[in-house]
Amino acid sequence: GVMHRNVIPPNILVYPSDSEENGVRVKVSGFGGARRFGEEDYFPQRAFTPKVVWLQYRSPEILLNATGRSGPTYGPAVDLWSVGCILAEMSTGKALFPSDSEIDTLFRIFQLLGTPSPKEWPELYAFPDWNHAFPKWPRRSLRLLVPKEDRVDMLNIYSRTRSRLSGGRGMKSPSKESESGSCSTPSGKQIRLPDAEDLLTKLLMYDPDHRPSARTALQHPFLT
């Protein structure tokens, strides 16, 4: 397989397409930092660099220096973490973990998801840059990502994206959330806020072994 290692908004290309059912086509670009994995017989495993992915979209295992030199290494789950950050950004209109340094990014992650423990991430103490003196923050609800004053939520991703791509021509306004926590996209698809939260929760799991693969994520109710 291939790890992209730089899944960030500028590398996600979205454009109108009459041939697609939802009216848009999405492609991933920027494979300059991609690496093969899982083919050690043909490509001997080497230590990975931690200097990959923009800081705002960098996974906690990379931030903790999981290079494989003196502890755990990272794998394709780093790309799924980045996807989770992008989905949250599509909802709120701002970066989920805006930061200017590795430790700042790590602490912003801890402040939202809670400081991790070995119970939820068994390899935690094996990471070279883990420090037992890190502050202990409690986990916050992902619903806090939704700006109440703007009524912006994950349910509007489809309609807002398609409207922007089409210049607003022939597109319905983003639907408001119903009392049941669901709404319709312009194509009539019913999507539910709990599904969006569930997908975000899975993509932003600390333990990369617990994050879904790209194939599994594509089968999630929020995307099907």
mmCIF file of C-alpha atoms in Angstrom, residues 5-169:
data_model
loop_
_atom_site.group_PDB
_atom_site.id
_atom_site.type_symbol
_atom_site.label_atom_id
_atom_site.label_comp_id
_atom_site.label_asym_id
_atom_site.label_seq_id
_atom_site.Cartn_x
_atom_site.Cartn_y
_atom_site.Cartn_z
ATOM 1 C CA ARG A 5 1.584 11.546 4.425
ATOM 2 C CA ASN A 6 0.306 14.993 3.486
ATOM 3 C CA VAL A 7 -3.489 14.878 3.322
ATOM 4 C CA ILE A 8 -4.267 18.580 3.683
ATOM 5 C CA PRO A 9 -6.939 20.861 2.141
ATOM 6 C CA PRO A 10 -4.691 22.209 -0.671
ATOM 7 C CA ASN A 11 -4.098 18.627 -1.810
ATOM 8 C CA ILE A 12 -7.830 17.818 -2.039
ATOM 9 C CA LEU A 13 -9.100 18.733 -5.496
ATOM 10 C CA VAL A 14 -12.875 19.155 -5.806
ATOM 11 C CA TYR A 15 -14.601 20.185 -9.022
ATOM 12 C CA PRO A 16 -18.039 19.875 -10.660
ATOM 13 C CA SER A 17 -18.773 16.700 -12.577
ATOM 14 C CA ASP A 18 -21.975 15.875 -14.434
ATOM 15 C CA SER A 19 -20.941 12.218 -14.549
ATOM 16 C CA GLU A 20 -20.949 11.797 -10.760
ATOM 17 C CA GLU A 21 -24.179 11.089 -8.862
ATOM 18 C CA ASN A 22 -23.514 13.824 -6.294
ATOM 19 C CA GLY A 23 -22.384 16.359 -8.892
ATOM 20 C CA VAL A 24 -18.761 16.663 -7.775
ATOM 21 C CA ARG A 25 -15.538 14.740 -8.251
ATOM 22 C CA VAL A 26 -12.817 14.571 -5.604
ATOM 23 C CA LYS A 27 -9.178 13.699 -6.257
ATOM 24 C CA VAL A 28 -6.104 13.654 -4.037
ATOM 25 C CA SER A 29 -2.883 15.308 -5.218
ATOM 26 C CA GLY A 30 0.527 16.031 -3.716
ATOM 27 C CA PHE A 31 2.114 12.585 -3.601
ATOM 28 C CA GLY A 32 5.657 13.955 -3.280
ATOM 29 C CA GLY A 33 6.015 12.643 0.278
ATOM 30 C CA ALA A 34 4.190 9.340 -0.209
ATOM 31 C CA ARG A 35 5.778 6.103 1.022
ATOM 32 C CA ARG A 36 5.083 2.429 0.445
ATOM 33 C CA PHE A 37 4.235 0.234 3.409
ATOM 34 C CA GLY A 38 3.481 -3.416 4.060
ATOM 35 C CA GLU A 39 5.706 -4.749 1.292
ATOM 36 C CA GLU A 40 8.880 -5.465 3.240
ATOM 37 C CA ASP A 41 9.825 -8.378 0.981
ATOM 38 C CA TYR A 42 10.272 -5.972 -1.902
ATOM 39 C CA PHE A 43 10.843 -2.696 -0.097
ATOM 40 C CA PRO A 44 12.894 -3.196 3.098
ATOM 41 C CA GLN A 45 11.410 -1.208 5.983
ATOM 42 C CA ARG A 46 13.315 1.924 6.911
ATOM 43 C CA ALA A 47 12.695 4.392 9.677
ATOM 44 C CA PHE A 48 10.093 7.002 8.740
ATOM 45 C CA THR A 49 10.653 10.730 9.071
ATOM 46 C CA PRO A 50 8.397 12.616 11.524
ATOM 47 C CA LYS A 51 8.609 15.746 9.368
ATOM 48 C CA VAL A 52 5.532 14.962 7.305
ATOM 49 C CA VAL A 53 2.037 16.471 7.084
ATOM 50 C CA TRP A 54 1.309 20.093 7.937
ATOM 51 C CA LEU A 55 1.258 20.596 11.704
ATOM 52 C CA GLN A 56 -2.503 21.213 11.877
ATOM 53 C CA TYR A 57 -3.212 17.816 10.283
ATOM 54 C CA ARG A 58 -0.400 15.789 11.856
ATOM 55 C CA SER A 59 -1.429 12.747 13.890
ATOM 56 C CA PRO A 60 -0.433 12.304 17.545
ATOM 57 C CA GLU A 61 1.785 9.293 16.832
ATOM 58 C CA ILE A 62 3.896 11.363 14.433
ATOM 59 C CA LEU A 63 4.020 14.220 16.936
ATOM 60 C CA LEU A 64 5.314 11.735 19.527
ATOM 61 C CA ASN A 65 8.119 10.755 17.138
ATOM 62 C CA ALA A 66 6.862 7.334 16.022
ATOM 63 C CA THR A 67 9.581 6.872 13.419
ATOM 64 C CA GLY A 68 10.439 3.239 14.109
ATOM 65 C CA ARG A 69 14.000 4.081 15.134
ATOM 66 C CA SER A 70 13.588 3.511 18.871
ATOM 67 C CA GLY A 71 9.930 2.662 19.363
ATOM 68 C CA PRO A 72 6.633 2.333 17.474
ATOM 69 C CA THR A 73 6.346 3.449 13.884
ATOM 70 C CA TYR A 74 3.421 5.010 12.054
ATOM 71 C CA GLY A 75 1.322 3.677 9.204
ATOM 72 C CA PRO A 76 -1.530 4.600 6.851
ATOM 73 C CA ALA A 77 -3.757 5.589 9.780
ATOM 74 C CA VAL A 78 -1.951 8.958 9.800
ATOM 75 C CA ASP A 79 -3.837 9.817 6.606
ATOM 76 C CA LEU A 80 -7.189 8.985 8.212
ATOM 77 C CA TRP A 81 -6.382 11.305 11.124
ATOM 78 C CA SER A 82 -5.780 14.094 8.603
ATOM 79 C CA VAL A 83 -9.126 13.338 6.950
ATOM 80 C CA GLY A 84 -10.833 13.731 10.336
ATOM 81 C CA CYS A 85 -9.201 17.130 10.800
ATOM 82 C CA ILE A 86 -10.370 18.200 7.349
ATOM 83 C CA LEU A 87 -13.963 17.070 7.969
ATOM 84 C CA ALA A 88 -14.051 19.110 11.171
ATOM 85 C CA GLU A 89 -12.632 22.098 9.310
ATOM 86 C CA MET A 90 -15.329 21.780 6.650
ATOM 87 C CA SER A 91 -17.881 21.998 9.433
ATOM 88 C CA THR A 92 -16.495 24.970 11.336
ATOM 89 C CA GLY A 93 -14.644 26.849 8.628
ATOM 90 C CA LYS A 94 -11.409 26.889 10.631
ATOM 91 C CA ALA A 95 -8.542 24.535 11.382
ATOM 92 C CA LEU A 96 -9.310 22.041 14.145
ATOM 93 C CA PHE A 97 -5.843 22.312 15.692
ATOM 94 C CA PRO A 98 -4.354 25.675 14.623
ATOM 95 C CA SER A 99 -0.792 25.757 15.896
ATOM 96 C CA ASP A 100 2.734 26.955 15.245
ATOM 97 C CA SER A 101 4.804 24.155 16.791
ATOM 98 C CA GLU A 102 4.722 20.413 17.373
ATOM 99 C CA ILE A 103 4.145 20.686 21.129
ATOM 100 C CA ASP A 104 1.409 23.274 20.576
ATOM 101 C CA THR A 105 -0.343 20.915 18.150
ATOM 102 C CA LEU A 106 -0.024 18.006 20.579
ATOM 103 C CA PHE A 107 -1.430 20.004 23.487
ATOM 104 C CA ARG A 108 -4.337 21.293 21.383
ATOM 105 C CA ILE A 109 -5.176 17.681 20.561
ATOM 106 C CA PHE A 110 -5.011 16.773 24.259
ATOM 107 C CA GLN A 111 -7.240 19.726 25.171
ATOM 108 C CA LEU A 112 -9.988 18.512 22.819
ATOM 109 C CA LEU A 113 -9.695 14.728 23.033
ATOM 110 C CA GLY A 114 -8.299 14.506 26.551
ATOM 111 C CA THR A 115 -4.735 13.561 27.448
ATOM 112 C CA PRO A 116 -4.353 9.917 26.367
ATOM 113 C CA SER A 117 -3.643 7.011 28.698
ATOM 114 C CA PRO A 118 -2.254 3.499 28.102
ATOM 115 C CA LYS A 119 -5.782 2.166 28.600
ATOM 116 C CA GLU A 120 -6.921 3.703 25.318
ATOM 117 C CA TRP A 121 -3.509 3.650 23.641
ATOM 118 C CA PRO A 122 -1.391 0.683 24.817
ATOM 119 C CA GLU A 123 1.790 1.808 23.015
ATOM 120 C CA LEU A 124 1.660 5.307 24.501
ATOM 121 C CA TYR A 125 4.607 5.030 26.885
ATOM 122 C CA ALA A 126 6.807 3.488 24.162
ATOM 123 C CA PHE A 127 6.879 6.666 22.080
ATOM 124 C CA PRO A 128 10.240 8.471 22.329
ATOM 125 C CA ASP A 129 8.694 11.900 22.908
ATOM 126 C CA TRP A 130 6.014 10.908 25.410
ATOM 127 C CA ASN A 131 6.464 12.736 28.718
ATOM 128 C CA HIS A 132 4.694 11.701 31.922
ATOM 129 C CA ALA A 133 4.746 15.369 32.939
ATOM 130 C CA PHE A 134 2.379 16.350 30.125
ATOM 131 C CA PRO A 135 -0.682 18.203 31.493
ATOM 132 C CA LYS A 136 -3.777 16.062 32.039
ATOM 133 C CA TRP A 137 -6.805 17.468 30.224
ATOM 134 C CA PRO A 138 -10.302 15.912 30.209
ATOM 135 C CA ARG A 139 -12.005 14.967 26.965
ATOM 136 C CA ARG A 140 -14.465 17.461 25.477
ATOM 137 C CA SER A 141 -17.495 16.727 23.329
ATOM 138 C CA LEU A 142 -17.022 16.999 19.582
ATOM 139 C CA ARG A 143 -20.306 18.901 19.529
ATOM 140 C CA LEU A 144 -18.254 21.811 20.837
ATOM 141 C CA LEU A 145 -16.847 22.086 17.303
ATOM 142 C CA VAL A 146 -20.195 23.438 16.133
ATOM 143 C CA PRO A 147 -20.445 27.265 16.416
ATOM 144 C CA LYS A 148 -23.893 27.749 17.942
ATOM 145 C CA GLU A 149 -24.179 31.357 16.826
ATOM 146 C CA ASP A 150 -23.769 30.410 13.158
ATOM 147 C CA ARG A 151 -25.801 27.192 13.238
ATOM 148 C CA VAL A 152 -23.021 25.548 11.218
ATOM 149 C CA ASP A 153 -22.763 21.787 11.495
ATOM 150 C CA MET A 154 -21.517 18.710 9.712
ATOM 151 C CA LEU A 155 -24.933 18.246 8.114
ATOM 152 C CA ASN A 156 -24.240 21.139 5.743
ATOM 153 C CA ILE A 157 -21.002 19.819 4.241
ATOM 154 C CA TYR A 158 -22.650 18.419 1.125
ATOM 155 C CA SER A 159 -24.912 21.340 0.336
ATOM 156 C CA ARG A 160 -22.372 24.061 1.099
ATOM 157 C CA THR A 161 -19.622 22.401 -0.957
ATOM 158 C CA ARG A 162 -21.841 21.798 -3.988
ATOM 159 C CA SER A 163 -23.290 25.299 -3.770
ATOM 160 C CA ARG A 164 -19.837 26.871 -3.786
ATOM 161 C CA LEU A 165 -18.700 24.732 -6.726
ATOM 162 C CA SER A 166 -21.744 25.672 -8.782
ATOM 163 C CA GLY A 167 -21.653 29.328 -7.828
ATOM 164 C CA GLY A 168 -24.988 28.880 -6.082
ATOM 165 C CA ARG A 169 -26.831 28.191 -9.326
#
